[in-house]
Amino acid sequence: IAGITQAPTSQILAAGRRMTLRCTQDMRHNAMYWYRQDLGLGLRLIHYSNTAGTTGKGEVPDGYSVSRANTDDFPLTLASAVPSQTSVYFCASSPDGANYGYTFGSGTRLTVV
Amino acid sequence: AQSVTQLGSHVSVSEGALVLLRCNYSSSVPPYLFWYVQYPNQGLQLLLKYTTGATLVKGINGFEAEFKKSETSFHLTKPSAHMSDAAEYFCAVSRYNNNDMRFGAGTRLTVKP
C-alpha cells in the first residue's frame, strides 16, 4: 500500500542524546514536511522540502535539522534532545506543494526525559 | 501570514444528529482550505479541500464544507452523525505554492449512542 512509513513508532530518549526520526514515502511526491503535534496547539511545521536536495525552515525549526538526499527519504534529527521536544511528530508529503493537501504518516511519539 | 481558528475544542452530538464543526481563517490572499480527520493513534487523513470554483465541497464519509469568503469561514458539516465519526478534526489553510499549511488547534468530536 502506497504511503508514508515513519520509524520508530515511539521512543523514550534521555535529554542531551541525539535522535533521528525516519520518514520514507513511496508515492514519488516532490514535497515533504515534518510537523509536531502538541495538545491544544494543533500541528506546527518544523521543516519542509520542496524537492530532493532542498530544505527550508518552518514555524518551529530550532533544535531540529533535516536532509533530503533523495525523493523518498526525509529524516528529522534532534542534535541534543530537550524535554520541550516531547511531542508527536508527523511526516507528510504532497505531490507539489501545500495546496494539493497532504498524506500523513502514522507518527512518532517521542518522550524526552 | 494565514491562520486558523477552530471554535470549540470539543463537540458532542447524538448519533443521527447534525454535525457542525466551525472554522474561521485569516489570509491576505485567496486561501486553500482543508479539513483533516485524525483517529486515535493515527496520522491525519484528508477529508476534503477547497481550492477554487464551487464553494460547497463534498468529501469522504458524507462530510461537506462551504467556503464563505464574506464570513472567512469554512465550517464542516454532516447531516447525520455515526459512531464511527468520533475523532479529532483539524481545519487548515495554505496559499498557492506555499510551503506552510497552518492548522487549527483541533476539535474533538464525540458521538453519543
Tab-separated table of C-alpha atoms in Angstrom:
chain	number	residue	atom	x	y	z
A	1	ILE	CA	0.000	0.000	0.000
A	2	ALA	CA	1.457	3.349	-1.052
A	3	GLY	CA	2.076	5.833	1.670
A	4	ILE	CA	4.475	7.127	4.289
A	5	THR	CA	6.395	4.994	6.754
A	6	GLN	CA	7.712	6.544	9.971
A	7	ALA	CA	10.067	4.925	12.450
A	8	PRO	CA	10.243	4.410	15.315
A	9	THR	CA	6.608	4.353	16.410
A	10	SER	CA	7.563	5.580	19.843
A	11	GLN	CA	10.748	6.348	21.751
A	12	ILE	CA	11.827	7.418	25.216
A	13	LEU	CA	15.019	9.465	24.975
A	14	ALA	CA	17.360	10.848	27.606
A	15	ALA	CA	17.898	14.591	27.455
A	16	GLY	CA	21.073	15.520	25.634
A	17	ARG	CA	21.005	12.482	23.353
A	18	ARG	CA	20.915	12.642	19.575
A	19	MET	CA	17.951	11.095	17.754
A	20	THR	CA	16.925	10.689	14.122
A	21	LEU	CA	13.316	10.126	13.181
A	22	ARG	CA	12.931	8.344	9.879
A	23	CYS	CA	10.402	9.060	7.157
A	24	THR	CA	10.083	7.257	3.820
A	25	GLN	CA	7.434	7.699	1.130
A	26	ASP	CA	6.784	5.586	-1.960
A	27	MET	CA	4.461	7.918	-3.850
A	28	ARG	CA	7.212	9.873	-5.637
A	29	HIS	CA	5.914	13.083	-4.079
A	30	ASN	CA	8.156	16.099	-4.553
A	31	ALA	CA	7.350	17.884	-1.298
A	32	MET	CA	7.816	16.556	2.222
A	33	TYR	CA	7.190	18.071	5.656
A	34	TRP	CA	7.792	17.495	9.345
A	35	TYR	CA	5.202	18.647	11.883
A	36	ARG	CA	4.964	18.336	15.621
A	37	GLN	CA	1.607	17.913	17.323
A	38	ASP	CA	1.063	19.235	20.835
A	39	LEU	CA	-2.194	19.268	22.779
A	40	GLY	CA	-4.108	22.488	22.249
A	41	LEU	CA	-1.672	23.779	19.618
A	42	GLY	CA	-2.582	21.667	16.608
A	43	LEU	CA	0.241	20.882	14.210
A	44	ARG	CA	3.214	23.175	13.714
A	45	LEU	CA	5.633	22.974	10.806
A	46	ILE	CA	9.252	22.213	11.721
A	47	HIS	CA	10.980	21.878	8.339
A	48	TYR	CA	9.978	21.244	4.764
A	49	SER	CA	11.493	20.190	1.454
A	50	ASN	CA	10.066	21.186	-1.925
A	51	THR	CA	12.202	18.698	-3.815
A	52	ALA	CA	15.227	16.468	-3.334
A	53	GLY	CA	18.295	18.494	-2.448
A	54	THR	CA	16.420	21.466	-0.953
A	55	THR	CA	15.094	22.160	2.542
A	56	GLY	CA	13.537	25.091	4.383
A	57	LYS	CA	12.598	26.186	7.889
A	58	GLY	CA	9.071	26.186	9.170
A	59	GLU	CA	7.427	27.780	12.187
A	60	VAL	CA	9.399	25.940	14.914
A	61	PRO	CA	12.783	24.829	13.465
A	62	ASP	CA	15.080	25.431	16.455
A	63	GLY	CA	16.766	22.274	17.741
A	64	TYR	CA	15.927	20.274	14.616
A	65	SER	CA	17.667	19.585	11.320
A	66	VAL	CA	16.653	17.753	8.148
A	67	SER	CA	18.168	16.477	4.945
A	68	ARG	CA	16.693	15.399	1.612
A	69	ALA	CA	19.278	13.338	-0.248
A	70	ASN	CA	16.660	11.662	-2.455
A	71	THR	CA	12.952	11.839	-3.252
A	72	ASP	CA	11.841	9.112	-0.869
A	73	ASP	CA	13.571	9.880	2.438
A	74	PHE	CA	13.287	12.876	4.747
A	75	PRO	CA	14.898	12.221	8.161
A	76	LEU	CA	14.491	14.613	11.088
A	77	THR	CA	17.369	14.897	13.568
A	78	LEU	CA	17.363	16.217	17.109
A	79	ALA	CA	21.014	17.008	17.794
A	80	SER	CA	20.670	17.268	21.583
A	81	ALA	CA	17.183	16.482	22.824
A	82	VAL	CA	15.449	18.613	25.467
A	83	PRO	CA	12.218	17.874	27.381
A	84	SER	CA	10.307	20.547	25.422
A	85	GLN	CA	10.770	18.385	22.338
A	86	THR	CA	8.462	15.792	23.839
A	87	SER	CA	5.735	15.572	21.221
A	88	VAL	CA	4.177	13.505	18.490
A	89	TYR	CA	5.992	14.002	15.202
A	90	PHE	CA	4.306	13.583	11.852
A	91	CYS	CA	5.904	13.356	8.461
A	92	ALA	CA	3.765	14.365	5.478
A	93	SER	CA	4.122	14.647	1.730
A	94	SER	CA	2.333	16.211	-1.215
A	95	PRO	CA	2.774	15.922	-4.969
A	96	ASP	CA	3.970	19.503	-5.385
A	97	GLY	CA	3.220	21.933	-2.568
A	98	ALA	CA	0.814	22.501	0.303
A	99	ASN	CA	-2.177	23.421	-1.875
A	100	TYR	CA	-2.508	19.791	-3.011
A	101	GLY	CA	-3.178	18.603	0.525
A	102	TYR	CA	-1.003	16.219	2.493
A	103	THR	CA	-0.609	12.496	3.000
A	104	PHE	CA	0.498	11.831	6.585
A	105	GLY	CA	2.463	9.069	8.226
A	106	SER	CA	1.269	7.424	11.436
A	107	GLY	CA	3.564	9.474	13.635
A	108	THR	CA	6.388	9.003	16.135
A	109	ARG	CA	5.640	9.598	19.798
A	110	LEU	CA	8.803	10.959	21.405
A	111	THR	CA	9.288	11.453	25.125
A	112	VAL	CA	12.435	13.265	26.292
A	113	VAL	CA	13.229	12.686	29.960
B	1	ALA	CA	0.544	35.047	7.024
B	2	GLN	CA	-2.503	32.859	7.312
B	3	SER	CA	-4.030	31.436	10.474
B	4	VAL	CA	-6.934	29.235	11.520
B	5	THR	CA	-9.342	29.351	14.455
B	6	GLN	CA	-11.498	26.376	15.306
B	7	LEU	CA	-14.391	27.291	17.573
B	8	GLY	CA	-14.880	24.681	20.258
B	9	SER	CA	-12.198	22.240	21.288
B	10	HIS	CA	-14.834	19.602	21.991
B	11	VAL	CA	-18.192	18.970	20.318
B	12	SER	CA	-20.610	16.262	21.420
B	13	VAL	CA	-23.596	15.114	19.350
B	14	SER	CA	-26.043	12.226	19.454
B	15	GLU	CA	-25.928	9.534	16.814
B	16	GLY	CA	-28.078	10.657	13.883
B	17	ALA	CA	-27.809	14.362	14.756
B	18	LEU	CA	-26.277	17.092	12.636
B	19	VAL	CA	-22.534	17.589	12.946
B	20	LEU	CA	-21.262	21.173	12.690
B	21	LEU	CA	-17.592	21.946	13.278
B	22	ARG	CA	-16.629	25.588	12.922
B	23	CYS	CA	-13.533	27.018	11.296
B	24	ASN	CA	-12.568	30.616	10.587
B	25	TYR	CA	-9.418	31.641	8.785
B	26	SER	CA	-7.407	34.724	8.067
B	27	SER	CA	-5.424	35.089	4.886
B	28	SER	CA	-4.116	38.047	2.944
B	29	VAL	CA	-4.593	36.229	-0.361
B	30	PRO	CA	-7.182	33.723	-1.657
B	31	PRO	CA	-6.794	30.679	0.551
B	32	TYR	CA	-6.718	26.968	0.006
B	33	LEU	CA	-8.732	25.333	2.791
B	34	PHE	CA	-8.698	21.800	4.147
B	35	TRP	CA	-10.321	19.568	6.701
B	36	TYR	CA	-8.455	16.578	8.087
B	37	VAL	CA	-9.606	13.820	10.443
B	38	GLN	CA	-7.414	12.026	12.968
B	39	TYR	CA	-8.455	8.773	14.594
B	40	PRO	CA	-6.718	7.697	17.819
B	41	ASN	CA	-3.046	6.834	17.405
B	42	GLN	CA	-3.128	7.517	13.681
B	43	GLY	CA	-1.944	10.207	11.311
B	44	LEU	CA	-4.222	12.811	9.762
B	45	GLN	CA	-6.356	11.901	6.760
B	46	LEU	CA	-7.621	14.439	4.235
B	47	LEU	CA	-11.426	14.777	4.371
B	48	LEU	CA	-11.908	17.497	1.772
B	49	LYS	CA	-10.337	20.605	0.321
B	50	TYR	CA	-11.320	23.874	-1.308
B	51	THR	CA	-9.019	25.360	-3.916
B	52	THR	CA	-11.101	27.311	-6.445
B	53	GLY	CA	-14.511	27.035	-8.070
B	54	ALA	CA	-17.615	25.704	-6.335
B	55	THR	CA	-17.792	26.911	-2.754
B	56	LEU	CA	-19.600	23.813	-1.451
B	57	VAL	CA	-17.117	20.988	-1.257
B	58	LYS	CA	-18.021	17.363	-0.685
B	59	GLY	CA	-15.616	14.990	0.971
B	60	ILE	CA	-15.351	11.441	2.183
B	61	ASN	CA	-17.617	9.783	4.746
B	62	GLY	CA	-20.554	12.109	3.955
B	63	PHE	CA	-18.872	15.309	5.131
B	64	GLU	CA	-19.072	18.611	3.309
B	65	ALA	CA	-17.880	22.154	3.878
B	66	GLU	CA	-18.809	25.538	2.465
B	67	PHE	CA	-16.336	28.312	1.760
B	68	LYS	CA	-17.844	31.674	2.698
B	69	LYS	CA	-15.475	34.455	1.764
B	70	SER	CA	-17.590	37.198	3.355
B	71	GLU	CA	-17.514	35.385	6.690
B	72	THR	CA	-13.956	33.996	6.284
B	73	SER	CA	-15.377	30.641	7.300
B	74	PHE	CA	-15.089	27.022	6.188
B	75	HIS	CA	-17.393	25.079	8.508
B	76	LEU	CA	-17.600	21.287	8.272
B	77	THR	CA	-20.986	19.568	8.353
B	78	LYS	CA	-22.527	16.126	8.165
B	79	PRO	CA	-26.318	15.658	8.212
B	80	SER	CA	-26.346	12.551	10.406
B	81	ALA	CA	-23.575	11.570	12.803
B	82	HIS	CA	-22.370	7.990	13.051
B	83	MET	CA	-20.474	6.439	15.915
B	84	SER	CA	-17.508	5.946	13.591
B	85	ASP	CA	-17.242	9.732	13.130
B	86	ALA	CA	-15.813	10.131	16.625
B	87	ALA	CA	-12.340	11.560	16.079
B	88	GLU	CA	-10.313	14.771	16.123
B	89	TYR	CA	-10.892	17.177	13.237
B	90	PHE	CA	-8.439	19.787	12.026
B	91	CYS	CA	-9.053	22.746	9.751
B	92	ALA	CA	-6.057	24.030	7.784
B	93	VAL	CA	-5.212	26.855	5.397
B	94	SER	CA	-2.483	27.400	2.831
B	95	ARG	CA	-1.787	29.608	-0.149
B	96	TYR	CA	-0.969	28.651	-3.717
B	97	ASN	CA	2.603	27.372	-3.991
B	98	ASN	CA	3.038	27.932	-0.290
B	99	ASN	CA	5.038	25.578	1.904
B	100	ASP	CA	3.360	26.422	5.159
B	101	MET	CA	-0.013	24.830	5.761
B	102	ARG	CA	-1.333	26.243	9.041
B	103	PHE	CA	-3.535	24.056	11.221
B	104	GLY	CA	-6.139	24.924	13.784
B	105	ALA	CA	-5.901	23.526	17.302
B	106	GLY	CA	-8.416	20.797	16.514
B	107	THR	CA	-11.957	19.861	17.579
B	108	ARG	CA	-12.652	16.540	19.241
B	109	LEU	CA	-15.997	15.111	18.119
B	110	THR	CA	-17.792	12.723	20.461
B	111	VAL	CA	-20.847	10.808	19.227
B	112	LYS	CA	-23.260	9.544	21.870
B	113	PRO	CA	-25.440	6.495	21.246
